[in-house]
Amino acid sequence: MADVLSVGVNLEAFAQAISAIQALRSSVSRVFDCLKDGMRNKETLEGREKAFIANFQDNLHSVNRDLNELERLSNLVGKPSENHPLHNSGLLSLDPVQDKTPLYSQLLQAYKWSNKLQYHAGLASGLLNQQSLKRSANQMGVSAKRRPKAQPTTLVLPPQYVDDVISRIDRMFPEMSIHLSRPNGTSAMLLVTLGKVLKVIVVMRSLFIDRTIVKGYNENVYTEDGKLDIWSKSNYQVFQKVTDHATTALLHYQLPQMPDVVVRSFMTWLRSYIKLFQAPCQRCGKFLQDGLPPTWRDFRTLEAFHDTCRQ
Amino acid sequence: MGVTCVSQMPVAEGKSVQQTVELLTRKLEMLGAEKQGTFCVDCETYHTAASTLGSQGQAGKLMYVMHNSEYPLSCFALFENGPCLTADTNFDVLMVKLKGFFQSAKASKIETRGTRYQYCDFLVKVGTVTMGPSARGISVEVEYGPCVVASDCWSLLLEFLQSFLGSHTPAAPAVFGNKHDAVYGPADTMVQYMELFNKIRKQQQVPVAGIR
């Protein structure tokens, strides 16, 4: 509710600020008019000069006044809200053609829906954990109960926290180097280089992994203008297959209350690909099947299997 | 550029070079490999000119200047057991200017030509090695694109080689041994071709038959 009110105040201040800008513009143009006209005809030269200077001074004063007014108003208006929960997509609400492109309302609905889903999933996972037989899992359930109204905070984690989690993971695995960048606002993108085997581009939304692409060590991961290329796939069939498996892993590793554990488990799983070309299949004992090495890694044991040998 | 293994395939008994090549390519096609144009690797030998050797009586070193159709803008110059230089194709013109120091050996040009096959991430090139007018042997090159460290994928390459070379599967090339975990480069392939050509040069000349 407070949000709506503050928006109302802001709107009023906006209207005032706009009229203040108009006033400032007209007073400035008056100054230039006065300069352009120069000294009017008066009887004496002294009188002419005096009148001109007085006139000029008046105009300058009014410019000063208008400028002060505008500055005062600009403080009232405040910064455009950066902490909008939808980030830059919140600006869609400014689109005047609501009927033709109801994007914003749809976006809000989707956001609410996803928040609700996450909240319910959190509750469900808390309840399920209580029923678990393992003691460690049980404790987790209790701690979740202590703050039953946990808001879906995982979507709006501060970037600093994300940086910390990633750098901790980076230190955990010496053969893996993680480079974090934020080319488009707050969402982080990771470039993970695993030994001399492969490179992975990971697109994150706060601490959730949205998308991963696996490419070869010698493949280019940047577009022509030097940005990370998150759309094109690898030229090699092996890495296309590994990309598919990595996407499967994203769906497998889910723990809504502890997103940092999810990222860590995903990276641990990813690290097992350091032996992509060296490990034979654990079932058939061979390296190749249809020209591909064992691209699947078991989620628990991290053992290597061919895609068709894993069942 | 992935890890590459170059080897020689002996000519099958009672068959010509061309027939053996056809046998190999048919095997590859049955495996599911797809034809992708042709390839050519050539090599010319130069020896240091007598005038520059001086009176110390040292033996002249041989230098090999090679081209590979996979790298059409490059030229490779190698010494045996020595450094390998990768240069632009203009290097050929430079060699003409260096006539006083390096003289090309007569009729020393040796080359291999053949078809390029793609199977999954493997690139297979089966070629006929010719020296002058005569076919001297068969070269088989297998490249595994996704991997850049030779020792990582040798067992995998070996398994693939076995699948179509059978009992003629080669041992690991010497360049693999001294690379450790360094990144494999085009020059390493050229060293393997140079060694293969030298081996074939020393072999008995087979009768002039079945040139492509």
XYZ file of C-alpha atoms in Angstrom:
523
model
C 0.000 0.000 0.000
C 2.815 2.324 0.948
C 4.308 1.695 -2.425
C 1.216 2.917 -4.199
C 1.077 6.063 -2.056
C 4.681 6.962 -2.668
C 4.139 6.498 -6.356
C 1.200 8.965 -6.129
C 3.334 11.593 -4.386
C 6.045 11.033 -6.928
C 3.629 11.597 -9.761
C 2.570 14.949 -8.331
C 6.163 15.961 -7.887
C 6.796 14.906 -11.466
C 4.030 17.188 -12.718
C 5.419 20.086 -10.697
C 8.923 19.390 -11.884
C 7.795 19.426 -15.493
C 6.114 22.792 -15.085
C 9.224 24.065 -13.297
C 11.304 23.031 -16.286
C 8.922 24.914 -18.565
C 9.240 28.012 -16.366
C 13.021 27.732 -16.442
C 13.063 27.460 -20.191
C 10.882 30.500 -20.677
C 12.969 32.587 -18.257
C 16.160 31.548 -20.015
C 14.695 32.494 -23.383
C 13.694 35.853 -21.888
C 17.344 36.453 -20.977
C 18.391 35.812 -24.556
C 15.555 37.973 -25.882
C 16.740 40.808 -23.690
C 20.303 40.380 -24.940
C 19.139 40.234 -28.522
C 17.102 43.400 -28.286
C 19.963 45.312 -26.760
C 19.553 48.839 -25.444
C 16.250 50.486 -26.269
C 16.016 54.087 -27.269
C 16.015 56.335 -24.218
C 16.796 60.000 -24.006
C 20.207 59.731 -22.399
C 22.885 57.125 -22.864
C 23.068 56.669 -19.106
C 19.339 56.008 -18.886
C 19.612 53.459 -21.670
C 22.388 51.566 -19.923
C 20.641 51.633 -16.578
C 17.383 50.310 -17.967
C 19.177 47.530 -19.855
C 21.189 46.406 -16.833
C 18.146 46.420 -14.565
C 16.197 44.427 -17.089
C 19.038 41.928 -17.536
C 19.427 41.540 -13.792
C 15.734 40.879 -13.342
C 15.823 38.175 -15.952
C 18.866 36.499 -14.452
C 17.236 36.521 -11.037
C 14.176 34.799 -12.361
C 16.359 32.147 -14.009
C 18.080 31.591 -10.702
C 14.760 31.310 -8.894
C 13.372 28.807 -11.364
C 16.513 26.723 -11.216
C 16.371 26.565 -7.401
C 12.753 25.520 -7.585
C 13.591 22.769 -10.043
C 16.409 21.498 -7.841
C 14.102 21.354 -4.838
C 11.524 19.415 -6.827
C 14.085 17.016 -8.244
C 14.932 15.938 -4.685
C 11.272 15.163 -4.120
C 11.004 13.068 -7.237
C 13.872 10.824 -6.152
C 15.789 8.334 -8.231
C 13.973 6.016 -10.575
C 13.461 2.981 -8.374
C 16.328 0.578 -9.038
C 15.038 -1.916 -6.544
C 11.970 -2.693 -8.510
C 11.381 -6.424 -8.038
C 11.158 -6.877 -11.785
C 14.322 -4.857 -12.448
C 14.257 -3.138 -15.789
C 11.209 -5.037 -16.967
C 9.259 -2.938 -14.435
C 9.652 -0.089 -16.901
C 7.213 -1.913 -19.165
C 4.464 -0.409 -17.011
C 5.242 2.924 -18.667
C 4.010 1.602 -21.994
C 0.856 3.592 -22.730
C -0.664 1.111 -25.196
C -1.984 -1.290 -22.589
C -4.694 -2.862 -24.714
C -2.469 -3.929 -27.537
C 0.459 -5.177 -25.511
C -0.679 -6.335 -22.086
C 2.885 -7.470 -21.404
C 3.211 -5.782 -18.053
C 0.090 -7.237 -16.468
C 0.997 -10.658 -17.785
C 4.472 -10.257 -16.378
C 3.104 -9.306 -12.977
C 0.803 -12.290 -13.006
C 3.633 -14.620 -13.943
C 5.823 -13.149 -11.246
C 3.126 -13.523 -8.592
C 2.445 -17.046 -9.750
C 6.098 -18.012 -9.632
C 6.498 -16.445 -6.178
C 3.484 -18.317 -4.907
C 4.746 -21.545 -6.403
C 8.102 -21.110 -4.781
C 6.496 -20.300 -1.431
C 4.335 -23.391 -1.557
C 7.227 -25.527 -2.704
C 9.204 -24.237 0.248
C 6.414 -25.145 2.658
C 6.033 -28.553 1.099
C 9.751 -29.246 1.302
C 9.736 -28.182 4.973
C 6.900 -30.571 5.731
C 8.513 -33.389 3.805
C 11.790 -32.880 5.607
C 10.037 -33.301 8.945
C 8.846 -36.714 7.883
C 12.334 -37.792 6.936
C 14.088 -40.516 8.924
C 17.515 -38.948 8.675
C 18.455 -36.830 11.646
C 20.394 -34.254 9.687
C 17.524 -33.697 7.318
C 15.199 -33.369 10.318
C 17.189 -30.528 11.776
C 16.943 -28.757 8.523
C 13.176 -29.035 8.727
C 13.141 -27.499 12.195
C 15.210 -24.532 11.160
C 12.885 -23.975 8.264
C 9.976 -24.022 10.695
C 11.487 -21.325 12.835
C 10.892 -18.805 10.116
C 7.683 -20.033 8.607
C 6.952 -16.806 6.773
C 10.159 -16.946 4.764
C 9.549 -14.694 1.824
C 10.794 -15.828 -1.566
C 14.029 -13.960 -0.989
C 16.058 -16.146 -3.271
C 15.047 -14.083 -6.282
C 16.364 -10.832 -4.880
C 19.660 -11.738 -3.242
C 22.216 -8.943 -3.090
C 24.904 -9.279 -5.805
C 27.582 -9.225 -3.116
C 26.221 -12.459 -1.657
C 26.203 -14.127 -5.072
C 29.817 -13.014 -5.591
C 30.780 -14.556 -2.240
C 29.155 -17.887 -3.001
C 30.783 -18.081 -6.424
C 34.254 -17.128 -5.202
C 33.990 -19.738 -2.439
C 33.169 -22.385 -5.050
C 36.030 -21.109 -7.203
C 38.452 -21.690 -4.333
C 37.027 -25.136 -3.645
C 38.118 -26.613 -6.991
C 41.683 -25.816 -8.061
C 41.304 -27.237 -11.590
C 38.249 -25.112 -12.244
C 38.396 -21.383 -12.825
C 35.253 -19.297 -12.640
C 35.031 -15.831 -14.115
C 31.999 -13.819 -13.059
C 30.620 -10.885 -15.026
C 27.435 -8.855 -15.046
C 26.960 -7.542 -18.579
C 23.213 -6.976 -18.264
C 22.372 -5.492 -14.909
C 22.239 -7.597 -11.774
C 22.145 -11.076 -13.263
C 25.499 -12.799 -13.160
C 27.085 -14.779 -15.982
C 29.826 -17.270 -15.258
C 32.511 -18.540 -17.581
C 33.777 -21.777 -16.078
C 36.962 -23.250 -17.536
C 37.537 -26.848 -16.520
C 41.159 -27.869 -16.923
C 41.988 -28.075 -20.618
C 38.816 -29.965 -21.386
C 35.861 -27.653 -21.710
C 34.360 -24.261 -21.042
C 30.892 -23.683 -19.646
C 28.798 -20.538 -19.846
C 26.362 -20.347 -16.941
C 23.593 -17.751 -16.954
C 22.299 -17.033 -13.458
C 19.305 -15.224 -12.045
C 20.364 -14.327 -8.533
C 21.541 -17.766 -7.352
C 19.389 -19.815 -9.708
C 21.030 -21.202 -12.793
C 18.910 -20.344 -15.790
C 20.913 -21.783 -18.637
C 24.197 -23.495 -19.345
C 26.144 -24.030 -22.537
C 29.138 -26.329 -22.754
C 31.826 -25.726 -25.372
C 35.249 -27.074 -26.196
C 38.430 -25.677 -24.680
C 39.560 -24.415 -28.083
C 36.196 -22.991 -29.109
C 35.361 -19.304 -29.065
C 32.931 -18.318 -26.315
C 32.691 -14.632 -27.208
C 30.654 -12.866 -29.863
C 32.245 -10.443 -32.295
C 31.679 -7.482 -29.986
C 33.447 -9.201 -27.104
C 30.436 -10.310 -25.080
C 29.838 -13.832 -23.839
C 27.969 -15.757 -26.510
C 25.099 -17.386 -24.626
C 23.096 -18.543 -27.643
C 25.200 -20.507 -30.112
C 25.947 -24.126 -29.375
C 29.204 -26.023 -29.653
C 30.444 -27.290 -33.023
C 31.263 -30.659 -31.540
C 28.686 -33.343 -30.919
C 30.316 -34.326 -27.622
C 29.778 -30.911 -26.122
C 26.250 -30.627 -27.489
C 25.499 -33.837 -25.647
C 27.183 -32.607 -22.473
C 25.129 -29.393 -22.736
C 21.959 -31.497 -22.780
C 23.110 -33.433 -19.737
C 24.052 -30.247 -17.897
C 20.537 -28.914 -18.495
C 19.163 -32.150 -17.069
C 21.421 -31.677 -14.047
C 19.991 -28.182 -13.481
C 16.544 -29.711 -13.178
C 17.848 -32.480 -10.939
C 19.680 -30.364 -8.368
C 16.838 -28.425 -6.725
C 16.642 -27.220 -3.140
C 14.534 -24.068 -2.965
C 15.662 -23.084 0.516
C 19.375 -23.362 -0.080
C 20.221 -22.134 -3.566
C 23.953 -21.940 -2.787
C 24.019 -25.696 -2.122
C 22.410 -26.217 -5.521
C 25.125 -24.217 -7.271
C 27.826 -26.046 -5.358
C 26.432 -29.497 -6.158
C 26.065 -28.543 -9.807
C 29.694 -27.414 -9.949
C 30.842 -30.595 -8.195
C 28.976 -32.619 -10.776
C 30.403 -30.506 -13.588
C 33.932 -31.024 -12.301
C 33.662 -34.764 -12.960
C 33.945 -33.916 -16.677
C 37.663 -33.274 -16.193
C 38.055 -36.913 -17.268
C 35.608 -36.617 -20.172
C 38.059 -38.172 -22.651
C 39.911 -40.389 -20.206
C 37.203 -42.340 -18.397
C 35.736 -45.452 -20.040
C 32.056 -46.276 -19.587
C 31.385 -47.995 -16.265
C 28.923 -50.398 -17.852
C 30.353 -51.468 -21.212
C 33.985 -50.636 -20.428
C 34.532 -48.957 -23.794
C 35.450 -45.417 -24.689
C 33.366 -44.909 -27.777
C 29.788 -45.579 -28.658
C 28.490 -44.150 -31.930
C 31.603 -41.998 -32.011
C 30.955 -40.372 -28.643
C 32.813 -40.880 -25.356
C 30.836 -41.498 -22.135
C 29.083 -38.138 -21.790
C 26.783 -38.950 -18.889
C 27.894 -38.541 -15.272
C 25.786 -40.114 -12.553
C 24.282 -37.477 -10.229
C 25.244 -39.357 -7.051
C 28.356 -41.360 -7.818
C 29.713 -39.134 -10.647
C 30.633 -42.297 -12.589
C 30.941 -42.081 -16.364
C 28.408 -43.760 -18.646
C 27.403 -43.605 -22.259
C 24.035 -42.003 -22.778
C 22.519 -45.369 -23.672
C 24.347 -47.342 -20.977
C 23.099 -45.364 -18.005
C 19.756 -47.072 -17.324
C 42.243 -28.101 -34.057
C 42.153 -31.275 -32.065
C 44.572 -34.072 -31.353
C 45.787 -35.845 -34.482
C 47.449 -39.182 -35.091
C 49.185 -39.887 -38.406
C 50.123 -43.447 -39.301
C 50.990 -45.662 -42.206
C 48.770 -48.445 -43.445
C 50.675 -51.289 -45.108
C 49.463 -52.328 -48.549
C 47.378 -55.498 -48.308
C 49.005 -58.607 -49.720
C 48.237 -59.207 -53.363
C 46.551 -55.834 -53.723
C 47.610 -52.524 -55.222
C 47.818 -49.288 -53.260
C 44.603 -48.064 -54.792
C 42.714 -51.243 -53.969
C 43.838 -51.064 -50.343
C 42.734 -47.432 -50.142
C 39.352 -48.378 -51.535
C 39.063 -51.172 -49.005
C 39.755 -48.693 -46.201
C 37.346 -46.049 -47.416
C 34.613 -48.625 -47.851
C 35.126 -49.684 -44.242
C 34.868 -46.046 -43.148
C 31.686 -45.517 -45.116
C 30.147 -48.599 -43.573
C 31.012 -47.189 -40.144
C 28.886 -44.171 -41.029
C 31.567 -41.668 -41.992
C 30.644 -38.968 -44.500
C 32.794 -37.809 -47.395
C 33.906 -34.186 -47.090
C 36.080 -33.251 -50.035
C 39.761 -33.937 -50.455
C 43.027 -33.068 -48.770
C 46.692 -32.762 -49.664
C 49.918 -32.608 -47.656
C 53.200 -32.034 -49.488
C 56.807 -31.868 -48.430
C 59.953 -30.624 -50.121
C 63.494 -31.297 -48.864
C 66.257 -28.690 -48.720
C 69.845 -29.233 -47.706
C 72.311 -26.602 -46.603
C 74.445 -25.412 -49.491
C 78.041 -26.676 -49.595
C 79.443 -23.131 -49.664
C 78.037 -22.324 -46.212
C 79.196 -25.484 -44.515
C 82.720 -24.212 -44.016
C 85.756 -26.324 -43.331
C 84.677 -27.867 -40.032
C 83.369 -30.816 -41.962
C 79.939 -30.742 -40.316
C 77.184 -32.602 -42.066
C 74.507 -30.526 -43.694
C 71.185 -30.597 -41.912
C 68.052 -31.367 -43.880
C 65.187 -28.955 -43.809
C 61.653 -29.836 -44.832
C 59.191 -27.289 -46.167
C 55.615 -28.555 -45.981
C 52.067 -27.467 -46.802
C 48.782 -28.801 -45.518
C 45.457 -28.146 -47.241
C 43.847 -27.969 -43.784
C 45.842 -24.754 -43.191
C 45.861 -23.231 -46.675
C 47.437 -19.935 -45.612
C 50.342 -21.461 -43.737
C 53.662 -23.019 -44.603
C 55.660 -25.183 -42.220
C 59.445 -25.462 -42.131
C 60.948 -28.223 -40.006
C 64.330 -29.663 -39.138
C 64.537 -33.277 -38.189
C 64.361 -33.470 -34.346
C 64.530 -29.722 -34.442
C 62.325 -26.692 -34.254
C 59.243 -26.283 -36.403
C 58.464 -22.915 -37.899
C 54.953 -21.954 -38.888
C 54.869 -19.142 -41.442
C 52.660 -17.563 -44.098
C 52.628 -19.133 -47.549
C 54.956 -16.345 -48.703
C 57.688 -18.357 -47.062
C 58.068 -20.270 -50.361
C 59.231 -17.094 -52.082
C 61.704 -16.495 -49.299
C 63.189 -19.947 -49.859
C 63.912 -19.012 -53.490
C 65.845 -15.978 -52.226
C 67.785 -18.159 -49.795
C 69.119 -20.341 -52.607
C 72.664 -19.602 -51.477
C 72.043 -21.244 -48.132
C 69.388 -23.865 -48.779
C 69.215 -25.863 -51.978
C 66.261 -27.976 -52.798
C 67.096 -31.616 -53.276
C 66.255 -32.859 -56.742
C 63.102 -34.953 -57.156
C 62.571 -34.940 -53.437
C 58.983 -33.782 -53.464
C 56.714 -36.213 -51.679
C 53.046 -35.757 -51.079
C 49.895 -37.486 -49.969
C 46.467 -36.897 -51.476
C 43.134 -38.407 -50.700
C 39.654 -38.042 -49.305
C 38.548 -36.419 -46.081
C 35.894 -38.168 -43.983
C 33.896 -36.914 -41.034
C 32.532 -39.277 -38.421
C 30.958 -37.601 -35.392
C 33.776 -35.455 -34.022
C 36.459 -37.472 -35.801
C 38.122 -36.355 -39.004
C 39.713 -39.146 -41.007
C 41.986 -38.590 -44.000
C 43.107 -41.557 -46.048
C 45.724 -40.620 -48.621
C 48.043 -42.162 -51.200
C 51.660 -41.172 -50.674
C 53.373 -40.441 -53.974
C 56.956 -39.539 -54.727
C 57.487 -38.445 -58.275
C 55.438 -40.765 -60.449
C 55.232 -43.729 -58.102
C 52.777 -44.533 -55.329
C 54.760 -45.399 -52.247
C 52.219 -46.135 -49.536
C 49.088 -45.167 -47.663
C 48.745 -42.538 -44.949
C 45.933 -42.507 -42.418
C 45.318 -39.386 -40.345
C 42.734 -39.301 -37.579
C 41.883 -36.071 -35.800
C 39.697 -35.834 -32.718
C 38.454 -32.239 -32.661
C 37.029 -31.661 -29.167
C 40.188 -32.582 -27.248
C 43.360 -30.474 -27.095
C 45.628 -32.560 -24.866
C 47.153 -35.590 -26.571
C 47.626 -37.755 -23.484
C 43.985 -37.217 -22.469
C 42.421 -38.847 -25.474
C 45.005 -41.348 -26.728
C 43.077 -44.389 -25.433
C 39.946 -43.044 -27.054
C 41.761 -42.457 -30.352
C 43.262 -45.930 -30.157
C 39.827 -47.490 -29.801
C 38.624 -45.597 -32.838
C 41.690 -46.564 -34.888
C 41.179 -50.212 -33.976
C 37.620 -50.053 -35.234
C 38.721 -49.658 -38.864
C 42.444 -50.438 -39.018
C 42.138 -53.712 -37.116
C 45.530 -55.301 -36.579
C 47.405 -52.417 -38.233
C 46.654 -50.003 -35.388
C 49.771 -47.886 -34.781
C 51.564 -47.195 -31.514
C 51.285 -43.754 -29.946
C 53.158 -41.177 -32.053
C 56.432 -39.922 -30.591
C 55.158 -36.330 -30.402
C 52.504 -37.407 -27.913
C 55.134 -38.623 -25.466
C 57.006 -35.368 -24.982
C 53.958 -33.108 -24.879
C 52.732 -33.977 -21.357
C 49.623 -31.870 -20.940
C 50.508 -29.086 -23.348
C 47.981 -27.994 -25.963
C 48.331 -29.881 -29.234
C 48.979 -27.705 -32.303
C 49.094 -27.961 -36.109
C 52.908 -28.118 -36.042
C 52.711 -31.425 -34.150
C 50.717 -32.912 -37.015
C 53.321 -31.737 -39.518
C 56.118 -33.358 -37.495
C 54.202 -36.646 -37.703
C 53.816 -36.304 -41.476
C 57.526 -35.540 -41.823
C 58.397 -38.679 -39.883
C 55.983 -40.724 -41.983
C 57.445 -39.382 -45.242
C 61.000 -40.097 -44.068
C 60.005 -43.645 -43.169
C 58.401 -44.169 -46.570
C 61.407 -42.687 -48.414
C 63.682 -45.278 -46.857
C 61.424 -48.153 -47.854
C 61.896 -50.134 -51.024
C 60.220 -48.609 -53.971
C 57.103 -50.527 -54.943
C 56.416 -51.115 -58.606
C 54.771 -48.282 -60.463
C 51.166 -49.334 -60.278
C 47.839 -47.987 -59.291
C 48.520 -44.286 -59.144
C 45.382 -42.291 -58.643
